[in-house]
Short mmCIF file of C-alpha atoms in Angstrom, two decimals:
data_model
loop_
_atom_site.label_atom_id
_atom_site.label_comp_id
_atom_site.label_asym_id
_atom_site.label_seq_id
_atom_site.Cartn_x
_atom_site.Cartn_y
_atom_site.Cartn_z
CA MET A 1 105.09 93.84 128.85
CA ILE A 2 102.43 93.34 126.23
CA SER A 3 104.59 94.76 123.48
CA LEU A 4 107.29 92.13 124.14
CA GLN A 5 104.77 89.29 123.89
CA LEU A 6 103.31 90.58 120.69
CA ARG A 7 106.62 91.44 118.98
CA PRO A 8 106.98 88.18 116.92
CA TYR A 9 103.41 88.61 115.64
CA PHE A 10 103.35 92.43 115.35
CA PRO A 11 103.02 92.48 111.51
CA ILE A 12 99.85 90.30 111.66
CA VAL A 13 98.38 92.26 114.60
CA ALA A 14 99.29 95.66 113.03
CA LEU A 15 97.74 94.71 109.71
CA LEU A 16 94.42 93.58 111.20
CA ALA A 17 94.35 96.44 113.68
CA GLY A 18 95.03 98.97 110.94
CA LEU A 19 92.07 97.71 109.01
CA VAL A 20 89.73 98.42 111.91
CA SER A 21 91.29 101.37 113.54
CA THR A 22 92.26 104.95 112.87
CA GLY A 23 95.84 105.91 112.23
CA CYS A 24 96.44 107.65 115.56
CA VAL A 25 95.21 107.44 119.08
CA ARG A 26 91.68 108.80 119.69
CA ARG A 27 91.87 111.45 122.29
CA GLN A 28 88.19 111.17 123.24
CA PHE A 29 88.09 107.38 123.49
CA PHE A 30 86.21 107.01 126.77
CA GLN A 31 82.62 107.98 127.57
CA PRO A 32 82.57 111.36 129.31
CA ASP A 33 80.07 110.22 131.89
CA ALA A 34 78.36 106.91 132.83
CA ARG A 35 75.03 108.71 132.55
CA PRO A 36 73.99 108.99 128.86
CA ASP A 37 71.90 112.03 129.82
CA ALA A 38 74.75 113.73 131.74
CA THR A 39 73.89 117.08 130.11
CA LEU A 40 71.00 117.14 132.55
CA PRO A 41 72.24 118.08 136.04
CA LEU A 42 71.96 115.41 138.66
CA PRO A 43 69.90 116.68 141.65
CA ALA A 44 71.96 117.29 144.73
CA THR A 45 69.61 115.00 146.67
CA ALA A 46 69.85 112.08 144.25
CA ASP A 47 70.98 108.91 145.96
CA SER A 48 71.02 106.68 142.84
CA VAL A 49 71.21 106.80 139.08
CA ARG A 50 69.52 104.63 136.46
CA GLY A 51 70.52 103.88 132.91
CA ALA A 52 74.26 104.26 133.58
CA THR A 53 76.72 102.35 131.47
CA ALA A 54 80.21 101.08 132.25
CA GLY A 55 81.58 101.85 128.76
CA ARG A 56 79.24 102.78 125.87
CA GLN A 57 82.26 103.39 123.62
CA TYR A 58 82.94 99.66 123.28
CA ALA A 59 79.54 99.05 121.50
CA ARG A 60 79.84 101.75 118.82
CA HIS A 61 81.28 99.38 116.16
CA GLY A 62 79.55 97.58 113.29
CA GLN A 63 79.28 93.97 112.24
CA LEU A 64 82.48 94.00 110.20
CA TYR A 65 84.53 95.33 113.10
CA ASN A 66 83.04 92.80 115.53
CA ALA A 67 83.78 89.99 113.05
CA LEU A 68 87.42 90.99 112.73
CA VAL A 69 88.11 92.01 116.32
CA GLY A 70 85.33 90.25 118.25
CA GLN A 71 82.08 91.28 119.91
CA HIS A 72 83.55 90.27 123.32
CA HIS A 73 81.41 91.73 126.15
CA ARG A 74 80.48 94.96 124.28
CA PRO A 75 76.69 94.58 124.92
CA SER A 76 77.30 94.31 128.65
CA TRP A 77 79.50 97.43 128.72
CA ALA A 78 76.67 99.34 127.00
CA ALA A 79 73.81 97.83 129.06
CA PRO A 80 71.89 100.26 131.32
CA VAL A 81 72.34 99.64 135.05
CA ALA A 82 71.26 101.25 138.27
CA ALA A 83 73.82 102.22 140.90
CA PRO A 84 73.76 104.23 144.19
CA VAL A 85 75.58 107.54 144.20
CA LEU A 86 78.80 107.31 146.20
CA ASN A 87 78.99 109.44 149.34
CA LEU A 88 82.25 108.90 151.24
CA ALA A 89 80.66 110.34 154.39
CA THR A 90 78.01 107.68 154.58
CA ALA A 91 79.33 104.70 152.49
CA ARG A 92 80.66 103.12 155.74
CA PRO A 93 79.87 103.90 159.37
CA GLY A 94 81.82 106.96 160.37
CA GLY A 95 82.71 107.72 156.73
CA LEU A 96 85.74 106.99 154.57
CA GLN A 97 88.89 109.11 154.33
CA PRO A 98 90.62 109.13 150.89
CA GLY A 99 94.30 108.32 150.75
CA LYS A 100 96.78 107.33 148.02
CA VAL A 101 95.90 107.04 144.34
CA GLY A 102 97.31 103.90 142.70
CA GLY A 103 96.51 101.13 140.31
CA GLY A 104 98.23 98.63 138.02
CA PHE A 105 98.68 98.79 134.29
CA ASN A 106 94.92 99.21 133.68
CA SER A 107 92.99 100.21 136.81
CA THR A 108 92.85 103.52 138.66
CA SER A 109 92.30 103.00 142.37
CA LEU A 110 91.96 105.09 145.52
CA SER A 111 92.85 103.78 148.97
CA LEU A 112 90.30 104.65 151.65
CA THR A 113 90.26 104.26 155.40
CA ALA A 114 87.16 103.77 157.59
CA ALA A 115 86.61 105.20 160.99
CA ASN A 116 87.45 101.86 162.62
CA GLY A 117 90.70 101.61 160.71
CA SER A 118 89.55 99.14 158.08
CA ALA A 119 91.10 99.60 154.64
CA TYR A 120 89.08 99.87 151.50
CA VAL A 121 89.77 100.59 147.85
CA LEU A 122 87.71 102.31 145.16
CA ARG A 123 88.47 101.08 141.59
CA THR A 124 87.10 102.32 138.29
CA VAL A 125 85.09 99.76 136.41
CA ASP A 126 86.55 100.85 133.08
CA LYS A 127 90.27 100.59 132.48
CA ASP A 128 92.97 102.36 130.47
CA PRO A 129 95.88 100.14 129.44
CA ILE A 130 97.92 103.02 128.02
CA ARG A 131 100.36 102.65 130.89
CA ALA A 132 101.23 99.14 129.62
CA THR A 133 102.33 100.50 126.24
CA PRO A 134 105.81 101.89 125.43
CA GLU A 135 106.13 105.64 124.96
CA LEU A 136 106.98 105.09 121.30
CA VAL A 137 103.46 103.77 120.47
CA ARG A 138 101.31 105.83 122.76
CA GLY A 139 100.27 108.18 120.02
CA THR A 140 99.43 105.47 117.48
CA PHE A 141 96.46 103.27 116.64
CA LEU A 142 97.86 100.46 118.80
CA VAL A 143 96.61 102.29 121.88
CA ASN A 144 93.12 102.29 120.38
CA VAL A 145 93.41 98.51 119.92
CA LEU A 146 94.57 97.90 123.50
CA ARG A 147 91.93 100.23 124.93
CA ASP A 148 89.24 98.48 122.89
CA ASN A 149 90.44 95.12 124.14
CA VAL A 150 89.09 96.03 127.62
CA SER A 151 85.73 94.97 126.07
CA SER A 152 87.03 91.36 126.43
CA THR A 153 86.34 91.63 130.16
CA ASN A 154 82.87 91.44 131.76
CA PRO A 155 82.50 94.74 133.68
CA TYR A 156 80.22 93.14 136.30
CA ALA A 157 81.80 89.67 136.71
CA ALA A 158 83.33 90.57 140.04
CA LEU A 159 79.84 90.79 141.52
CA VAL A 160 79.34 87.05 140.86
CA VAL A 161 82.43 85.84 142.70
CA PRO A 162 81.70 86.39 146.46
CA PRO A 163 79.06 83.66 147.10
CA LEU A 164 81.01 81.13 145.03
CA ALA A 165 84.27 81.81 146.90
CA THR A 166 82.50 81.71 150.23
CA ALA A 167 81.02 78.30 149.50
CA LEU A 168 84.60 77.00 148.74
CA GLY A 169 86.16 78.52 151.82
CA VAL A 170 88.18 80.97 149.74
CA PRO A 171 88.51 84.48 151.13
CA ARG A 172 86.94 87.23 149.02
CA SER A 173 86.10 90.93 149.01
CA GLU A 174 82.60 92.16 148.56
CA PRO A 175 82.60 94.73 145.76
CA ARG A 176 79.74 97.19 145.58
CA LEU A 177 78.94 99.22 142.51
CA TYR A 178 78.65 103.01 142.81
CA TYR A 179 78.38 106.09 140.61
CA VAL A 180 80.75 108.94 141.42
CA ARG A 181 79.19 112.32 140.92
CA PRO A 182 81.25 114.52 138.62
CA ASP A 183 80.80 117.41 141.06
CA ASP A 184 81.61 115.45 144.21
CA PRO A 185 83.95 117.74 146.21
CA ALA A 186 86.03 114.77 147.30
CA PHE A 187 87.07 114.01 143.74
CA GLN A 188 88.02 117.45 142.37
CA THR A 189 91.82 117.03 142.53
CA ASP A 190 93.66 116.35 139.28
CA SER A 191 94.75 112.89 140.49
CA LEU A 192 91.07 111.81 140.92
CA HIS A 193 89.66 113.05 137.62
CA HIS A 194 89.37 109.48 136.31
CA PHE A 195 86.61 108.74 138.89
CA ARG A 196 84.34 111.69 138.16
CA GLY A 197 81.13 110.67 136.42
CA GLN A 198 82.09 107.01 136.29
CA LEU A 199 81.02 103.69 137.74
CA ALA A 200 83.37 102.29 140.36
CA TYR A 201 83.68 99.40 142.80
CA LEU A 202 84.14 99.95 146.48
CA GLU A 203 85.49 96.92 148.30
CA GLU A 204 87.66 95.76 151.17
CA LYS A 205 91.35 96.11 150.44
CA ALA A 206 92.08 92.59 151.73
CA ALA A 207 89.80 89.65 151.13
CA THR A 208 88.02 88.16 154.14
CA MET A 209 85.85 85.24 155.12
CA PRO A 210 82.40 85.99 156.60
CA ASP A 211 82.11 85.54 160.39
CA LYS A 212 85.87 85.02 160.70
CA PRO A 213 88.05 87.37 162.84
CA ALA A 214 90.41 89.70 161.07
CA PRO A 215 93.94 88.27 160.69
CA ALA A 216 96.79 89.43 162.89
CA ALA A 217 98.64 90.71 159.80
CA VAL A 218 98.19 90.97 156.04
CA LEU A 219 101.27 90.78 153.88
CA SER A 220 102.00 91.43 150.22
CA SER A 221 103.32 88.52 148.12
CA GLU A 222 106.85 89.95 148.29
CA LYS A 223 106.75 90.17 152.08
CA ALA A 224 105.08 86.78 152.47
CA PHE A 225 107.70 85.01 150.37
CA ALA A 226 110.46 86.86 152.20
CA ALA A 227 109.02 85.47 155.45
CA VAL A 228 108.82 81.98 154.01
CA PHE A 229 112.37 82.08 152.73
CA ALA A 230 113.71 83.48 155.97
CA SER A 231 112.44 80.81 158.34
CA PRO A 232 110.33 77.65 158.47
CA ASP A 233 108.21 79.35 161.11
CA GLN A 234 105.99 80.69 158.32
CA ARG A 235 104.62 78.51 155.52
CA ILE A 236 101.99 78.95 152.88
CA ASP A 237 98.80 76.93 153.42
CA GLN A 238 99.09 74.75 150.31
CA ALA A 239 95.63 73.19 150.61
CA ALA A 240 93.99 76.63 150.83
CA LEU A 241 96.02 77.90 147.85
CA LEU A 242 94.97 74.93 145.76
CA ARG A 243 91.26 75.65 146.43
CA ALA A 244 91.81 79.24 145.36
CA ARG A 245 93.72 78.32 142.22
CA LEU A 246 91.05 75.85 141.10
CA LEU A 247 88.50 78.58 141.66
CA ASP A 248 90.55 80.86 139.46
CA GLY A 249 90.63 78.28 136.67
CA TRP A 250 86.94 77.50 136.99
CA LEU A 251 86.07 81.17 136.67
CA GLY A 252 88.49 81.65 133.79
CA ASP A 253 90.44 84.23 135.84
CA TRP A 254 93.87 84.04 134.13
CA ASP A 255 95.37 87.21 135.62
CA ARG A 256 96.73 85.70 138.90
CA HIS A 257 100.32 86.91 139.13
CA ALA A 258 101.95 87.54 142.52
CA GLY A 259 100.62 91.06 142.73
CA GLN A 260 97.04 89.78 142.70
CA TRP A 261 97.35 88.24 146.15
CA SER A 262 97.71 89.25 149.73
CA TRP A 263 98.50 86.81 152.59
CA ALA A 264 96.92 86.55 156.02
CA LEU A 265 99.20 85.39 158.86
CA GLY A 266 97.27 82.66 160.75
CA ALA A 267 97.63 81.35 164.29
CA PRO A 268 100.51 78.84 164.90
CA MET A 269 99.60 75.20 164.12
CA THR A 270 100.83 71.80 165.27
CA GLY A 271 104.59 71.83 164.58
CA GLY A 272 104.98 75.44 165.60
CA PHE A 273 104.66 77.17 162.23
CA ALA A 274 102.22 79.89 161.32
CA PRO A 275 100.34 79.41 158.04
CA LEU A 276 100.04 82.14 155.44
CA LEU A 277 96.55 82.02 153.99
CA PRO A 278 95.98 83.28 150.45
CA LEU A 279 93.76 86.35 149.93
CA PRO A 280 92.86 86.75 146.22
CA LYS A 281 92.02 90.21 144.88
CA ASP A 282 91.18 92.04 141.63
CA ARG A 283 88.74 89.78 139.79
CA ASP A 284 88.89 91.80 136.54
CA MET A 285 89.41 88.82 134.16
CA VAL A 286 86.59 86.53 135.33
CA PHE A 287 84.49 85.36 132.35
CA TYR A 288 87.07 86.83 129.87
CA ARG A 289 86.08 86.58 126.20
CA LEU A 290 88.64 87.29 123.47
CA ASP A 291 88.66 84.72 120.69
CA ASP A 292 85.25 85.55 119.01
CA GLY A 293 86.96 87.53 116.24
CA VAL A 294 89.88 87.05 113.91
CA LEU A 295 92.26 89.41 115.68
CA GLY A 296 91.22 88.18 119.12
CA TRP A 297 91.66 84.56 118.10
CA LEU A 298 95.20 85.26 116.78
CA ILE A 299 96.21 87.08 120.01
CA GLY A 300 94.69 84.50 122.39
CA HIS A 301 95.74 81.36 120.50
CA VAL A 302 99.10 82.42 119.02
CA ALA A 303 100.64 85.49 120.57
CA ILE A 304 99.54 85.75 124.24
CA ARG A 305 98.25 82.25 125.03
CA HIS A 306 97.41 82.89 128.69
CA TRP A 307 94.62 85.27 127.59
CA VAL A 308 92.26 82.29 127.51
CA THR A 309 88.61 82.81 126.67
CA PHE A 310 86.03 81.55 129.21
CA GLY A 311 83.58 79.02 127.84
CA PRO A 312 82.04 75.61 128.51
CA ARG A 313 85.39 73.83 128.19
CA TYR A 314 88.89 74.62 129.39
CA LYS A 315 90.51 75.50 126.08
CA ASN A 316 94.08 75.62 127.37
CA PRO A 317 94.20 74.84 131.11
CA VAL A 318 97.98 75.14 131.54
CA ALA A 319 98.11 78.51 129.77
CA LEU A 320 95.04 79.65 131.73
CA LEU A 321 96.82 79.16 135.04
CA SER A 322 100.33 80.09 133.88
CA ASN A 323 100.29 83.65 135.23
CA GLY A 324 100.36 82.13 138.75
CA GLU A 325 103.29 79.86 138.05
CA TYR A 326 105.61 81.62 140.50
CA LEU A 327 103.20 80.86 143.33
CA ASP A 328 102.19 77.43 142.14
CA ARG A 329 105.69 75.99 141.73
CA ARG A 330 106.76 77.13 145.15
CA ALA A 331 103.52 76.81 147.13
CA LEU A 332 101.79 73.72 145.71
CA ASN A 333 104.88 71.51 145.68
CA GLY A 334 103.88 69.41 148.71
CA LEU A 335 100.53 68.12 147.42
CA SER A 336 100.06 64.79 145.73
CA ARG A 337 97.99 63.98 142.65
CA ALA A 338 95.41 62.31 144.85
CA GLN A 339 95.11 65.57 146.92
CA PHE A 340 94.60 67.58 143.74
CA ARG A 341 91.85 65.26 142.63
CA ALA A 342 90.20 65.14 146.05
CA THR A 343 90.17 68.94 146.22
CA ALA A 344 88.46 69.18 142.77
CA LEU A 345 85.82 66.58 143.72
CA ALA A 346 85.07 68.46 146.96
CA LEU A 347 84.69 71.68 145.01
CA GLN A 348 82.21 70.08 142.72
CA GLN A 349 79.97 69.11 145.67
CA GLN A 350 80.17 72.65 147.11
CA LEU A 351 78.96 74.30 143.89
CA PRO A 352 75.31 73.16 143.37
CA ASP A 353 73.19 74.63 140.62
CA THR A 354 71.14 76.62 143.10
CA LEU A 355 74.32 78.44 144.12
CA LEU A 356 75.38 79.04 140.55
CA ASN A 357 71.99 80.58 139.67
CA ARG A 358 72.02 82.78 142.78
CA ALA A 359 75.53 84.02 142.11
CA VAL A 360 75.10 84.78 138.41
CA ARG A 361 71.87 86.66 139.13
CA ARG A 362 74.00 89.20 141.04
CA LEU A 363 74.71 90.62 137.55
CA PRO A 364 72.60 93.70 136.83
CA PRO A 365 69.28 92.60 135.28
CA ALA A 366 70.05 93.93 131.82
CA VAL A 367 73.41 92.19 131.84
CA PHE A 368 71.95 88.92 133.14
CA ALA A 369 69.54 89.03 130.18
CA ILE A 370 72.56 89.16 127.82
CA GLU A 371 75.02 86.84 129.59
CA GLY A 372 73.25 85.00 132.40
CA PRO A 373 71.93 81.74 130.87
CA ARG A 374 75.09 80.96 128.85
CA THR A 375 77.31 81.84 131.87
CA ILE A 376 75.42 79.41 134.10
CA ALA A 377 75.64 76.69 131.46
CA ALA A 378 79.40 77.32 131.05
CA LEU A 379 79.98 77.12 134.79
CA GLN A 380 78.08 73.87 134.98
CA ALA A 381 80.13 72.30 132.24
CA ARG A 382 83.42 73.58 133.73
CA ARG A 383 82.34 72.25 137.14
CA ALA A 384 82.02 68.75 135.63
CA ALA A 385 85.54 69.09 134.27
CA LEU A 386 87.17 70.37 137.50
CA PRO A 387 89.05 67.03 138.17
CA ALA A 388 90.56 67.25 134.65
CA LEU A 389 91.64 70.86 135.30
CA ALA A 390 93.21 69.83 138.60
CA ASP A 391 95.05 66.98 136.91
CA ALA A 392 96.40 69.17 134.17
CA LEU A 393 97.73 71.70 136.73
CA TYR A 394 99.25 68.88 138.78
CA LEU A 395 101.07 67.24 135.86
CA ASP A 396 102.40 70.59 134.68
CA LEU A 397 103.84 71.38 138.12
CA ALA A 398 105.07 67.77 138.66
CA ARG A 399 107.18 67.88 135.56
CA ARG A 400 109.90 70.08 137.22
CA PRO A 401 109.03 70.80 140.87
CA LEU A 402 110.94 73.14 143.16
CA VAL A 403 111.70 72.26 146.80
CA GLY A 404 113.26 74.99 148.87
CA GLY A 405 114.76 75.46 152.30
CA THR A 406 115.15 78.76 154.13
CA ALA A 407 117.87 81.10 155.28
CA GLN A 408 118.48 78.67 158.13
CA ALA A 409 120.36 75.40 157.93
CA GLU A 410 118.40 72.36 156.75
CA THR A 411 119.04 68.70 155.85
CA PHE A 412 117.62 67.43 152.57
CA VAL A 413 117.36 63.62 152.49
CA ILE A 414 116.92 62.02 149.02
CA ARG A 415 115.84 58.42 148.70
CA GLN A 416 115.96 56.95 145.18
CA TYR A 417 113.70 54.06 144.25
CA PRO A 418 113.26 52.27 140.86
CA ASP A 419 110.16 54.28 139.94
CA SER A 420 110.42 57.36 142.19
CA MET A 421 112.40 59.69 144.42
CA GLN A 422 111.44 60.82 147.89
CA VAL A 423 112.64 64.17 149.19
CA THR A 424 112.42 65.00 152.87
CA VAL A 425 113.59 68.27 154.45
CA TYR A 426 114.42 68.45 158.16
CA PRO A 427 115.77 71.21 160.41
CA SER A 428 119.52 70.67 160.27
CA GLY A 429 120.74 67.90 162.51
CA SER A 430 117.14 66.87 163.46
CA GLU A 431 116.24 64.01 161.28
CA THR A 432 114.10 62.56 164.07
CA ALA A 433 112.05 65.77 164.26
CA LEU A 434 108.84 66.44 162.35
CA PRO A 435 109.93 67.06 158.68
CA LEU A 436 109.48 70.47 157.13
CA PHE A 437 108.66 68.85 153.81
CA ARG A 438 108.17 65.29 152.47
CA ARG A 439 106.93 64.12 149.13
CA THR A 440 107.49 61.26 146.70
CA PHE A 441 108.03 62.23 143.03
CA PHE A 442 107.34 59.54 140.38
CA SER A 443 109.48 59.07 137.35
CA SER A 444 106.39 58.78 135.13
CA GLU A 445 105.51 62.34 136.04
CA THR A 446 108.74 64.13 137.00
CA ARG A 447 111.74 64.81 134.77
CA GLU A 448 113.88 66.80 137.19
CA ILE A 449 113.60 68.03 140.79
CA VAL A 450 115.26 71.36 141.75
CA LEU A 451 116.42 71.69 145.34
CA GLU A 452 117.25 75.19 146.66
CA GLY A 453 119.08 75.38 149.93
CA LEU A 454 119.02 79.14 150.18
CA GLY A 455 121.03 80.34 153.27
CA GLY A 456 122.61 78.43 156.12
CA ASP A 457 124.94 75.46 156.11
CA ASP A 458 122.74 72.93 154.39
CA THR A 459 123.34 69.21 153.96
CA PHE A 460 122.09 67.13 151.04
CA VAL A 461 122.08 63.40 151.77
CA ARG A 462 121.47 60.72 149.19
CA SER A 463 120.55 57.70 151.30
CA GLN A 464 121.39 54.13 150.26
CA ALA A 465 119.22 53.66 147.19
CA LEU A 466 117.27 50.56 146.16
CA SER A 467 118.29 51.41 142.59
CA GLN A 468 121.50 53.28 141.87
CA GLN A 469 120.78 53.71 138.17
CA ALA A 470 117.31 55.16 137.91
CA ALA A 471 117.10 57.40 134.89
CA ARG A 472 114.45 59.72 136.35
CA PRO A 473 113.86 62.00 138.05
CA ARG A 474 117.15 63.83 137.70
CA LEU A 475 118.17 66.03 140.60
CA ARG A 476 119.57 69.59 140.42
CA ILE A 477 120.78 71.08 143.67
CA TYR A 478 121.67 74.72 144.41
CA GLY A 479 123.25 75.04 147.82
CA GLY A 480 123.20 78.84 148.01
CA PRO A 481 125.24 80.87 150.48
CA GLY A 482 126.89 79.01 153.30
CA SER A 483 129.01 75.89 153.58
CA ASP A 484 126.89 73.18 151.93
CA THR A 485 127.70 69.49 151.59
CA LEU A 486 126.52 66.59 149.48
CA THR A 487 126.86 63.17 151.11
CA GLN A 488 126.20 59.57 150.05
CA GLY A 489 124.86 56.60 151.93
CA PRO A 490 124.80 55.64 155.61
CA SER A 491 128.48 56.45 156.07
CA GLY A 492 127.81 60.10 155.26
CA ALA A 493 130.91 60.41 153.12
CA SER A 494 131.17 63.83 151.52
CA VAL A 495 131.18 63.84 147.70
CA THR A 496 131.13 66.46 144.98
CA SER A 497 128.99 64.62 142.47
CA LEU A 498 126.78 61.58 142.14
CA PRO A 499 125.08 59.89 139.16
CA GLY A 500 121.92 61.72 138.13
CA ILE A 501 122.67 64.67 140.47
CA ARG A 502 124.00 68.08 139.52
CA PHE A 503 125.22 69.97 142.59
CA SER A 504 126.18 73.66 142.65
CA GLN A 505 127.48 75.46 145.68
CA GLY A 506 126.04 78.76 144.50
CA SER A 507 122.48 80.07 144.20
CA ALA A 508 120.03 79.22 141.45
CA PRO A 509 120.12 81.49 138.38
CA ALA A 510 117.77 84.46 138.47
CA GLY A 511 114.23 83.38 137.59
CA GLN A 512 115.04 79.73 138.23
CA ALA A 513 114.03 79.17 141.83
CA TYR A 514 113.40 81.45 144.80
CA ASP A 515 113.99 84.90 143.31
CA LYS A 516 111.74 87.84 144.11
CA PRO A 517 108.13 87.44 142.87
CA ALA A 518 106.91 89.96 140.33
CA GLU A 519 104.50 92.53 141.80
CA GLU A 520 102.28 94.47 139.37
#
């Protein structure tokens, strides 16, 4: 994935990386133990450690290296912190039983189950992105570069998120930092060697809200979208997702692809449908810092633009939120510009300075001394610009929105006006029923609207328009499987084409509309 994005700029990256790196991959890249004094045995009765570091190796470079590559969060990775020693038998009432080892391109994780059936996950604080690199380059200096780039992340940023998310009504996990003994009997298998002697986060597998009952079911993004596409009985809570996405942008958390979410199935609402509530997870990229060196600036501003550095201003808001485009285009399509702005204004009121100070002080004391004051100042400045962030996201999504049906039959009613187009979706043959979707798209914001019928015998109706010759928005319709029809005006006469409308009986091309979300 990374190699494809860097390919056009590989000569530049390779030249700079070669200046600051060895010619082949370092086999002893990572610190052997989070305790600098690990040669001294840890007493069997020890319940905590002091002076542990998340990754001392990131701070071993000199001024020239930091100028070329960037200092990033290297001081925080090397800062001494205290952490309790993990004991699976007592970490939760009744103990935790280890299960499957997993993880994405960077993390190593271990699934755990509590005595009451609750699911937890243990994740290493340090990461190894070697799994994201092609086999061809795994023995080269490029692996050193990618591993060193982990220093762009703040190892303790996830500790700051819970009180901020709670204040905004966004579900969150509650990560707790632990030290894993190298001689812990529970971690002696080969598959768990990455945990031994390291700092790790223990947290709930699915995000929750305090004092709220557990959801009836928790779905992955793939299963959630399959449910949404199958029937109108399940729909994503768009207002809740918008709050979560603005929180992502405010925190600078750019890594929000479909695999970074779970979905809670809520109780049925008025209209008979059950909402799917977003459950964010994996806050590894909060407070990301990349562009404070020549190489980091080139990567973040030229090659991989969604690797956006956190700072007092939103440097590239559209790129910052672009990793969540699959979700945003399909699950924020019913909200107006006014709703985006109102949500941003509400978030500003829910994030007072007292809360910001309390949240950032959850960083370990040595790390707060390094990062605390400027992080608080940056959050304050970004809070003031939240309406601008919301507007940038809205305008990007409004340029070419997607409106989809389900595997059942629906009726899409299109009303064209001189300056806008209204799209309403009804259960097929029930235009007097409560609509499944309704929104007006303005020609000043929207170039083209994509309608996806999916399954069923869908009907697309262009009602009698006030203006038959509006230049925008254009309309592109994919009927999908089934016997679909396009009709015009009150007579309901079937047609095959209309001015400004492109109609296809088949499905949208792969990657265009409602294909499978990418899980990582």
